[in-house]
Each structure stands twice: as C-alpha cells, then as structure tokens.
Amino acid sequence: MPMRKFIALVGTNTTNSTNRKLLQYMQRHFADQAEIELMEVSGLPMFNKPRNMKVPDQALAMAEKIEASDGVIISTPEYDHAVPAILMNALAWLSYGIQPLMDKPVMVVGASFGALGTSRAQGHLRQILDSPEIRARIMPSSEYRVGSVLKVLDENGNLTDDKLVEHLDALFADFQRFVEISDELWHTAQFDKQNATQA
C-alpha cells in the first residue's frame, strides 16, 4: 500500500505556536508511516460571504491540496474555550461554494500552556466540522490534548513525555485505520454533496 498523504492544518497564526510545533513533531515522528504537509491558515481575507461567490485563490489552493489528501490533521489552540477566529475564518472559506473537507477523515489535536489542554476548543472544532456545510468525517473518541506544553516540548520541538508519545502513536495508528474504513463509506457521499450544494 502506498504511503498516505495528510494535510496538517495549523489552527493559528502565532509565530512561535506550540500547535505548529506539535504538527511539525508529528511530521518528523511519523515520517516513515505517512507524508504530512503543514498548511497555514494565515493570509486569508476576513470572510464576508461575497455575493458573487468569489473564493480567494489561497483558499482554492488549500482546497485542492485537501481534496488530494487522504485525510486532514488539525491542531488548535484554545482561546476563551473556543477555536481561534483565524481558524474559523479559514473553515468558512473552505465551505463557501467548495467542500474539500466533506467526507474527509479528520484527526483533531491541540496543545496549550494550561493543564487541561484544548478540550473545549476541540469540542468546538468538532461541532464546526460536523456542520452541514462542512460534513467532515471526524475520528471519534480521539481527543489528543497536550497540556502544560512548555514542560513536555523540548527546545528541538520534541515531546519528552513517554505517555504522551505512546498515546499519540496509538491515535495515529487508529487514524490510519479510520482512513481505510472511511474509504469504504462512500454510499452517502453523493447525497452529502447534493445537499451541500442546495444549502
């Protein structure tokens, strides 16, 4: 079987983001299992629902890469118990007349300075991804939260907590399997696209 190709969406525009570092760690750590390409959400204009349905070229390019991928990994920080506005903005563009995430397997992860990680932000993100306009296939029971991230991420961007690494290994193995299963769930795909077009 050829190596899977995943898009890793960086859910923030923070320059020194620990969520970007988490995805970069996954990119290195799983290099022998999958090709993971990081994708930034910064640079898109503020979503304003243009009447002419004109989608920015950057969003179209992002959509093309997402559609060509086997799945998407999204890492989100938590701002006031929600996902950052810049991530919501990107998802708005990626569901306006285009549906690259529809029926696409998605894994959600997150890192934060606090002890609780990004639990509420991940729940918020799952609600967004499950909306009629997006309809991603989110891997169930797979919340991966890196709390107190500055204590477990070293200067080279590597996770130093063995239990966190083992948990991530297990979830990524499950995600690979989830992608395989999702490939077989094609019966409703045409109806999903029709309903999204009519919405």
Tab-separated table of C-alpha atoms in Angstrom:
chain	number	residue	atom	x	y	z
A	1	MET	CA	0.000	0.000	0.000
A	2	PRO	CA	1.375	3.451	-0.906
A	3	MET	CA	2.185	5.861	1.903
A	4	ARG	CA	-0.747	8.026	2.965
A	5	LYS	CA	-0.615	11.773	2.425
A	6	PHE	CA	-2.105	14.033	5.070
A	7	ILE	CA	-2.592	17.777	5.314
A	8	ALA	CA	-1.848	19.205	8.769
A	9	LEU	CA	-3.790	22.430	9.301
A	10	VAL	CA	-2.088	24.856	11.701
A	11	GLY	CA	-5.037	26.421	13.526
A	12	THR	CA	-3.311	29.664	14.479
A	13	ASN	CA	-1.209	32.485	13.051
A	14	THR	CA	1.014	32.776	16.129
A	15	THR	CA	4.651	32.855	15.016
A	16	ASN	CA	6.029	30.650	17.800
A	17	SER	CA	2.972	28.414	18.117
A	18	THR	CA	3.247	25.218	20.135
A	19	ASN	CA	0.438	23.811	17.969
A	20	ARG	CA	2.590	24.273	14.883
A	21	LYS	CA	5.454	22.623	16.752
A	22	LEU	CA	3.186	19.701	17.654
A	23	LEU	CA	2.328	19.170	13.980
A	24	GLN	CA	5.985	19.507	12.993
A	25	TYR	CA	6.814	16.871	15.594
A	26	MET	CA	4.159	14.573	14.117
A	27	GLN	CA	5.574	15.244	10.650
A	28	ARG	CA	9.006	14.043	11.789
A	29	HIS	CA	7.843	11.313	14.142
A	30	PHE	CA	5.604	9.622	11.576
A	31	ALA	CA	7.801	10.263	8.526
A	32	ASP	CA	8.185	6.528	7.906
A	33	GLN	CA	4.419	5.982	8.054
A	34	ALA	CA	2.868	8.922	6.207
A	35	GLU	CA	3.673	12.108	4.336
A	36	ILE	CA	2.398	15.053	6.392
A	37	GLU	CA	2.347	18.525	4.832
A	38	LEU	CA	1.742	21.535	7.062
A	39	MET	CA	-0.757	24.132	5.839
A	40	GLU	CA	-1.092	27.628	7.322
A	41	VAL	CA	-4.435	29.408	7.747
A	42	SER	CA	-2.970	32.922	7.851
A	43	GLY	CA	-3.160	35.257	4.856
A	44	LEU	CA	-6.822	34.728	4.014
A	45	PRO	CA	-9.070	37.818	3.954
A	46	MET	CA	-11.833	38.151	6.520
A	47	PHE	CA	-14.790	36.049	5.407
A	48	ASN	CA	-17.588	38.319	4.190
A	49	LYS	CA	-19.805	35.943	2.193
A	50	PRO	CA	-19.381	37.723	-1.159
A	51	ARG	CA	-22.485	37.650	-3.328
A	52	ASN	CA	-20.523	36.653	-6.403
A	53	MET	CA	-19.315	33.520	-4.519
A	54	LYS	CA	-15.718	34.516	-5.285
A	55	VAL	CA	-13.412	32.381	-3.166
A	56	PRO	CA	-9.836	33.665	-2.627
A	57	ASP	CA	-7.149	31.945	-4.673
A	58	GLN	CA	-5.373	30.919	-1.466
A	59	ALA	CA	-8.488	29.111	-0.238
A	60	LEU	CA	-8.897	27.395	-3.618
A	61	ALA	CA	-5.270	26.228	-3.485
A	62	MET	CA	-5.803	24.958	0.059
A	63	ALA	CA	-8.957	23.147	-1.009
A	64	GLU	CA	-7.147	21.477	-3.904
A	65	LYS	CA	-4.467	20.076	-1.599
A	66	ILE	CA	-7.034	18.943	0.969
A	67	GLU	CA	-9.097	17.168	-1.691
A	68	ALA	CA	-5.988	15.382	-2.969
A	69	SER	CA	-5.015	14.225	0.520
A	70	ASP	CA	-6.047	11.043	2.309
A	71	GLY	CA	-7.003	12.950	5.435
A	72	VAL	CA	-6.513	16.090	7.492
A	73	ILE	CA	-4.980	16.677	10.918
A	74	ILE	CA	-5.995	19.923	12.633
A	75	SER	CA	-4.133	21.316	15.627
A	76	THR	CA	-5.964	24.052	17.507
A	77	PRO	CA	-5.105	26.207	20.483
A	78	GLU	CA	-7.864	27.284	22.856
A	79	TYR	CA	-8.902	30.936	23.129
A	80	ASP	CA	-11.668	31.606	25.661
A	81	HIS	CA	-12.752	27.939	25.450
A	82	ALA	CA	-13.104	28.142	21.644
A	83	VAL	CA	-11.017	27.801	18.489
A	84	PRO	CA	-9.179	30.903	17.220
A	85	ALA	CA	-11.062	33.273	14.928
A	86	ILE	CA	-8.452	32.783	12.210
A	87	LEU	CA	-9.189	29.046	12.093
A	88	MET	CA	-12.938	29.657	11.927
A	89	ASN	CA	-12.279	32.156	9.128
A	90	ALA	CA	-10.341	29.572	7.124
A	91	LEU	CA	-13.039	26.935	7.616
A	92	ALA	CA	-15.681	29.464	6.494
A	93	TRP	CA	-13.834	29.994	3.203
A	94	LEU	CA	-13.294	26.233	2.860
A	95	SER	CA	-17.048	25.662	2.999
A	96	TYR	CA	-18.295	28.522	0.823
A	97	GLY	CA	-19.163	27.068	-2.559
A	98	ILE	CA	-16.423	24.465	-2.102
A	99	GLN	CA	-16.427	21.386	0.126
A	100	PRO	CA	-12.886	19.942	0.323
A	101	LEU	CA	-13.477	18.617	3.837
A	102	MET	CA	-16.705	16.821	3.014
A	103	ASP	CA	-16.375	13.120	3.916
A	104	LYS	CA	-12.670	13.722	4.530
A	105	PRO	CA	-11.198	11.857	7.535
A	106	VAL	CA	-10.071	14.368	10.171
A	107	MET	CA	-7.993	13.959	13.307
A	108	VAL	CA	-8.079	16.760	15.896
A	109	VAL	CA	-5.182	17.555	18.233
A	110	GLY	CA	-4.195	20.531	20.340
A	111	ALA	CA	-1.624	21.958	22.735
A	112	SER	CA	-1.864	24.663	25.358
A	113	PHE	CA	0.019	26.164	28.283
A	114	GLY	CA	-2.758	25.185	30.711
A	115	ALA	CA	-3.149	21.839	32.432
A	116	LEU	CA	-6.444	20.978	30.719
A	117	GLY	CA	-5.081	21.263	27.204
A	118	THR	CA	-7.524	22.268	24.466
A	119	SER	CA	-10.502	20.125	25.431
A	120	ARG	CA	-13.226	22.742	24.945
A	121	ALA	CA	-11.666	24.118	21.775
A	122	GLN	CA	-11.539	20.622	20.330
A	123	GLY	CA	-15.201	20.118	21.178
A	124	HIS	CA	-15.986	23.438	19.496
A	125	LEU	CA	-13.974	22.469	16.427
A	126	ARG	CA	-15.790	19.131	16.180
A	127	GLN	CA	-19.124	20.980	16.136
A	128	ILE	CA	-17.908	23.179	13.284
A	129	LEU	CA	-16.535	20.239	11.291
A	130	ASP	CA	-19.812	18.374	11.737
A	131	SER	CA	-21.875	21.272	10.358
A	132	PRO	CA	-23.980	20.706	7.198
A	133	GLU	CA	-21.676	22.977	5.188
A	134	ILE	CA	-18.521	21.031	6.038
A	135	ARG	CA	-19.500	17.447	6.979
A	136	ALA	CA	-16.035	16.133	7.679
A	137	ARG	CA	-15.593	12.605	8.999
A	138	ILE	CA	-14.089	13.251	12.415
A	139	MET	CA	-12.370	10.331	14.092
A	140	PRO	CA	-14.461	9.545	17.202
A	141	SER	CA	-13.104	9.154	20.734
A	142	SER	CA	-9.754	10.543	19.684
A	143	GLU	CA	-9.180	13.730	21.651
A	144	TYR	CA	-5.446	14.388	21.932
A	145	ARG	CA	-4.587	17.174	24.348
A	146	VAL	CA	-1.089	18.295	25.280
A	147	GLY	CA	-1.460	20.320	28.466
A	148	SER	CA	1.357	22.289	30.139
A	149	VAL	CA	3.040	22.048	26.765
A	150	LEU	CA	6.117	24.075	27.702
A	151	LYS	CA	7.064	21.338	30.185
A	152	VAL	CA	6.820	18.454	27.700
A	153	LEU	CA	8.159	20.038	24.495
A	154	ASP	CA	11.931	20.484	24.388
A	155	GLU	CA	13.995	23.116	22.560
A	156	ASN	CA	14.056	20.922	19.460
A	157	GLY	CA	10.276	20.619	19.354
A	158	ASN	CA	10.188	17.004	20.519
A	159	LEU	CA	7.736	15.573	23.035
A	160	THR	CA	9.589	14.365	26.113
A	161	ASP	CA	6.698	12.675	27.912
A	162	ASP	CA	6.684	8.957	27.040
A	163	LYS	CA	2.997	8.526	27.835
A	164	LEU	CA	2.053	11.386	25.526
A	165	VAL	CA	4.159	9.868	22.758
A	166	GLU	CA	2.611	6.423	23.275
A	167	HIS	CA	-0.871	7.931	23.222
A	168	LEU	CA	-0.089	9.823	20.016
A	169	ASP	CA	1.323	6.663	18.398
A	170	ALA	CA	-1.860	4.773	19.264
A	171	LEU	CA	-4.139	7.520	17.970
A	172	PHE	CA	-2.198	7.892	14.734
A	173	ALA	CA	-2.420	4.146	14.152
A	174	ASP	CA	-6.169	4.409	14.739
A	175	PHE	CA	-6.355	7.346	12.339
A	176	GLN	CA	-4.626	5.348	9.615
A	177	ARG	CA	-7.210	2.615	10.135
A	178	PHE	CA	-10.022	5.192	10.264
A	179	VAL	CA	-8.912	6.464	6.857
A	180	GLU	CA	-9.114	2.937	5.464
A	181	ILE	CA	-12.609	2.473	6.880
A	182	SER	CA	-13.702	5.882	5.577
A	183	ASP	CA	-12.671	4.846	2.065
A	184	GLU	CA	-15.405	2.217	2.227
A	185	LEU	CA	-18.115	4.642	3.427
A	186	TRP	CA	-18.969	6.077	0.018
A	187	HIS	CA	-22.694	5.267	-0.235
A	188	THR	CA	-23.916	8.629	1.094
A	189	ALA	CA	-21.165	10.770	-0.436
A	190	GLN	CA	-23.196	11.812	-3.495
A	191	PHE	CA	-26.149	12.808	-1.302
A	192	ASP	CA	-23.884	14.817	1.002
A	193	LYS	CA	-22.573	16.820	-1.934
A	194	GLN	CA	-26.052	17.362	-3.360
A	195	ASN	CA	-27.381	18.572	-0.024
A	196	ALA	CA	-24.424	20.898	0.451
A	197	THR	CA	-24.960	22.403	-2.999
A	198	GLN	CA	-28.607	23.046	-2.244
A	199	ALA	CA	-27.931	24.548	1.210
